[in-house]
Amino acid sequence: MAKQIKRIVSAAAAISLAATASLTVSAKAQSASNVDEIVSALHNSDLQYFNQETMTSYLDYNRTKDAVSPDKDHTVDSSSLPSMVDLRDVDGKCYVSPVKLQDPWPTCWSFAAIAAAETSIAYALNHDYNDKNAEDADMFDLSERHLAWFMYNALPENNKLFPSQAGEGLYSMNDISSLDNQQKSAEVFGTGGFMAPTTTLFSSRIGPVLETEAPYEGKDAELYGKMISIYSLNVKSDGITDNLSMRGLVVNAPMTDEQFNEKIALLEGEGYVYVTMEQLQVLMTTGDPAYADKTIIISMSQLGNGDWTVDESLRFSKAYDLVESNILANPAQTGENGEYLYDANATAMIKNEIVNGKGVTIGLKADQANPGDVLTGDSFINFIDENGQRTTDMENAKIWAQYTYDKSYDPENPEAVNRKVYDMNHAVCIVGYDDNFSKEYFNDPNGTLKGNGAWLAKNSWGSADNDNPSFRKYWATAATATSGSLTTTRASAFPKASALPSTPKNRLRPT
């Protein structure tokens, strides 16, 4: 099918509003009369969003953001929605691509967006991921690396295609122009991100490209400087380290030997005392009075991740054209006191997308932001074995049951507020739901789940067996109701709703 497939386009993603940055423009900005004032107003709005401490009230901001979510007066009949949909098995066909691994970068947002695109395209073209030998199989495997790279690389100033638009686009947090390719890769791919701007890139005809054009891998790691981590530790009055005081000053930063020495000298100038790993072993065991009441620093190094940059010639490459992207309302709304308010109509909107073969990206607060992160004892996740029983064997668990709840909420205190949890740290792609999934599988110590129901979410932390996708790479996430949690979807059973708001649509003509 090769290039013939370019003529068919599916929604790249149905994206939850919780993943967007809603701009709060001041009154002055609304009356701005020239480009400079408008740009300045938008920049100040961005600063307000990213620097929460500058807001008059973070709660006020989120109330405002929720208030301007998509039109809730436009209704769609949801009475015919089935109680369960799994896009991995639709009349024996699988429309969900194999689970991938985002390591070594915090690019869950890119994997979630691409997963949604792959599912939507496969459903539209009736491609069965069960058919491993399909001649056109590579046409249904899209590149997360291409998306992540160009998300934070604006159109170059010297570009010949669109000189009038030079400089347009998003930028990484720091200037990367003078960095080597490994350092550029670490800066761009280590930034993190949201899924909604994917629509901006795809509608600009920047991707998506096939995985074969920009595979998720680096190169030439041995040619670059090492990745350095520097940690500080307090030494107690007896000369023994306080191990609970350890904190990262620099974590996995690409550095040359010269840069490392300069960093250590700078920290020593601030009062830190550098020790070797051998000295650290003494301080952690028998102690050394010479270091009493000092703050020491130690360093660790490893080979870097190499060059992950994508050649500029691939910027306007694409295997598909974006036709439509639906920005969905948020089931997790906010009340006057910051309390979690559940919107059943918004949940039905997500279900409606799934029924129509669309993947839906969501952001959430998870125990882990990246694969391999250490789980805390007070976890949002329960691990369920093949017999439906809780297990501590996370690697072999059949289901990872994720429920984000307000850990500070005390149901015994009548004055307590069950708050919505805002601090997202992970993104996944919903590829199914089950209204009858038992709420007993979830960790719900405060009893805020009011009924059964769960989303089936495709994760990006890899799997031991990608040829037989089942859970561990997938999450069951609680689906509706009264938790202060879930930044987007989740909570308990899906209440029946006779009407729901439709999703706003951004249609683009296919080429």
CSV table of N, CA and C in Angstrom, one decimal, residues 247-303:
chain,number,residue,atom,x,y,z
A,247,ARG,N,20.3,14.5,48.3
A,247,ARG,CA,19.5,15.2,47.2
A,247,ARG,C,20.4,15.4,46.0
A,248,GLY,N,19.8,15.4,44.8
A,248,GLY,CA,20.5,15.5,43.6
A,248,GLY,C,20.7,17.0,43.2
A,249,LEU,N,21.9,17.4,43.1
A,249,LEU,CA,22.3,18.8,42.6
A,249,LEU,C,22.3,18.8,41.1
A,250,VAL,N,22.9,17.7,40.5
A,250,VAL,CA,23.0,17.5,39.1
A,250,VAL,C,22.6,16.1,38.8
A,251,VAL,N,21.7,15.8,37.9
A,251,VAL,CA,21.3,14.4,37.7
A,251,VAL,C,21.4,14.1,36.2
A,252,ASN,N,22.3,13.2,35.8
A,252,ASN,CA,22.4,12.7,34.4
A,252,ASN,C,22.6,13.9,33.4
A,253,ALA,N,23.5,14.8,33.8
A,253,ALA,CA,23.8,15.9,32.9
A,253,ALA,C,25.0,15.6,32.0
A,254,PRO,N,25.0,15.8,30.7
A,254,PRO,CA,26.2,15.6,29.9
A,254,PRO,C,27.2,16.6,30.2
A,255,MET,N,28.4,16.2,30.5
A,255,MET,CA,29.5,17.1,30.8
A,255,MET,C,30.9,16.5,30.3
A,256,THR,N,31.7,17.4,29.9
A,256,THR,CA,33.1,17.1,29.6
A,256,THR,C,33.8,17.1,30.9
A,257,ASP,N,35.1,16.6,30.9
A,257,ASP,CA,35.9,16.7,32.2
A,257,ASP,C,36.1,18.1,32.6
A,258,GLU,N,36.3,19.0,31.7
A,258,GLU,CA,36.5,20.4,32.0
A,258,GLU,C,35.3,21.0,32.7
A,259,GLN,N,34.1,20.7,32.1
A,259,GLN,CA,32.8,21.2,32.6
A,259,GLN,C,32.6,20.6,34.0
A,260,PHE,N,32.9,19.4,34.2
A,260,PHE,CA,32.8,18.7,35.5
A,260,PHE,C,33.6,19.4,36.6
A,261,ASN,N,34.9,19.6,36.2
A,261,ASN,CA,35.8,20.3,37.2
A,261,ASN,C,35.4,21.7,37.5
A,262,GLU,N,34.8,22.4,36.6
A,262,GLU,CA,34.3,23.7,36.8
A,262,GLU,C,33.1,23.7,37.7
A,263,LYS,N,32.2,22.7,37.6
A,263,LYS,CA,31.1,22.6,38.4
A,263,LYS,C,31.5,22.2,39.9
A,264,ILE,N,32.4,21.3,40.0
A,264,ILE,CA,32.8,21.0,41.4
A,264,ILE,C,33.5,22.2,42.1
A,265,ALA,N,34.3,22.9,41.3
A,265,ALA,CA,34.9,24.1,41.9
A,265,ALA,C,33.9,25.1,42.3
A,266,LEU,N,32.8,25.3,41.5
A,266,LEU,CA,31.7,26.2,41.9
A,266,LEU,C,31.0,25.8,43.1
A,267,LEU,N,30.7,24.5,43.3
A,267,LEU,CA,30.0,24.0,44.4
A,267,LEU,C,30.9,24.1,45.7
A,268,GLU,N,32.2,23.8,45.5
A,268,GLU,CA,33.1,24.0,46.7
A,268,GLU,C,33.2,25.4,47.1
A,269,GLY,N,33.1,26.3,46.2
A,269,GLY,CA,33.1,27.7,46.5
A,269,GLY,C,31.8,28.1,47.3
A,270,GLU,N,30.8,27.3,47.2
A,270,GLU,CA,29.5,27.5,47.9
A,270,GLU,C,29.5,26.8,49.3
A,271,GLY,N,30.6,26.1,49.6
A,271,GLY,CA,30.8,25.5,50.9
A,271,GLY,C,30.6,24.0,50.9
A,272,TYR,N,30.4,23.4,49.8
A,272,TYR,CA,30.3,21.9,49.7
A,272,TYR,C,31.7,21.3,49.8
A,273,VAL,N,31.8,20.1,50.3
A,273,VAL,CA,33.1,19.4,50.4
A,273,VAL,C,33.0,18.2,49.5
A,274,TYR,N,33.9,18.1,48.5
A,274,TYR,CA,33.9,17.0,47.6
A,274,TYR,C,34.6,15.8,48.2
A,275,VAL,N,34.0,14.6,48.1
A,275,VAL,CA,34.7,13.4,48.6
A,275,VAL,C,34.6,12.3,47.5
A,276,THR,N,35.6,11.4,47.5
A,276,THR,CA,35.5,10.3,46.6
A,276,THR,C,34.6,9.2,47.1
A,277,MET,N,34.3,8.2,46.3
A,277,MET,CA,33.4,7.2,46.7
A,277,MET,C,34.1,6.4,47.8
A,278,GLU,N,35.4,6.2,47.8
A,278,GLU,CA,36.1,5.5,48.9
A,278,GLU,C,35.9,6.3,50.2
A,279,GLN,N,36.0,7.6,50.2
A,279,GLN,CA,35.8,8.4,51.4
A,279,GLN,C,34.3,8.3,51.9
A,280,LEU,N,33.4,8.2,50.9
A,280,LEU,CA,32.0,8.1,51.2
A,280,LEU,C,31.7,6.8,52.0
A,281,GLN,N,32.4,5.7,51.6
A,281,GLN,CA,32.2,4.5,52.3
A,281,GLN,C,32.6,4.6,53.8
A,282,VAL,N,33.6,5.3,54.0
A,282,VAL,CA,34.1,5.5,55.4
A,282,VAL,C,33.1,6.3,56.2
A,283,LEU,N,32.6,7.4,55.6
A,283,LEU,CA,31.6,8.3,56.2
A,283,LEU,C,30.3,7.6,56.5
A,284,MET,N,30.0,6.6,55.7
A,284,MET,CA,28.7,5.9,55.8
A,284,MET,C,28.8,4.8,56.9
A,285,THR,N,30.0,4.4,57.2
A,285,THR,CA,30.1,3.2,58.1
A,285,THR,C,30.7,3.7,59.5
A,286,THR,N,32.0,3.9,59.5
A,286,THR,CA,32.7,4.2,60.7
A,286,THR,C,32.7,5.7,61.0
A,287,GLY,N,32.5,6.5,60.0
A,287,GLY,CA,32.5,8.0,60.1
A,287,GLY,C,33.9,8.6,60.2
A,288,ASP,N,33.9,9.9,60.1
A,288,ASP,CA,35.2,10.7,60.1
A,288,ASP,C,34.9,12.0,60.8
A,289,PRO,N,35.4,12.3,62.0
A,289,PRO,CA,35.1,13.5,62.7
A,289,PRO,C,35.5,14.8,61.9
A,290,ALA,N,36.5,14.6,61.0
A,290,ALA,CA,36.9,15.8,60.2
A,290,ALA,C,35.8,16.4,59.3
A,291,TYR,N,34.8,15.6,59.0
A,291,TYR,CA,33.7,16.0,58.2
A,291,TYR,C,32.5,16.3,59.0
A,292,ALA,N,32.5,16.3,60.3
A,292,ALA,CA,31.4,16.6,61.1
A,292,ALA,C,30.7,17.9,60.8
A,293,ASP,N,29.4,17.8,60.7
A,293,ASP,CA,28.5,19.0,60.4
A,293,ASP,C,28.8,19.7,59.1
A,294,LYS,N,29.4,19.0,58.2
A,294,LYS,CA,29.6,19.5,56.8
A,294,LYS,C,28.6,18.9,55.8
A,295,THR,N,28.5,19.5,54.7
A,295,THR,CA,27.7,19.0,53.6
A,295,THR,C,28.7,18.5,52.5
A,296,ILE,N,28.7,17.2,52.2
A,296,ILE,CA,29.6,16.7,51.2
A,296,ILE,C,28.9,16.6,49.9
A,297,ILE,N,29.7,16.4,48.8
A,297,ILE,CA,29.1,16.1,47.5
A,297,ILE,C,29.9,15.0,46.9
A,298,ILE,N,29.2,14.1,46.2
A,298,ILE,CA,29.8,13.0,45.6
A,298,ILE,C,29.3,13.0,44.1
A,299,SER,N,30.1,12.3,43.2
A,299,SER,CA,29.7,12.3,41.8
A,299,SER,C,29.7,10.9,41.3
A,300,MET,N,28.8,10.7,40.3
A,300,MET,CA,28.7,9.4,39.6
A,300,MET,C,28.7,9.7,38.1
A,301,SER,N,29.2,8.8,37.3
A,301,SER,CA,29.2,9.1,35.9
A,301,SER,C,28.8,7.8,35.1
A,302,GLN,N,28.3,8.0,33.9
A,302,GLN,CA,28.0,6.9,33.1
A,302,GLN,C,28.0,7.4,31.6
A,303,LEU,N,28.1,6.4,30.7
A,303,LEU,CA,28.1,6.8,29.3
A,303,LEU,C,26.8,7.5,29.0
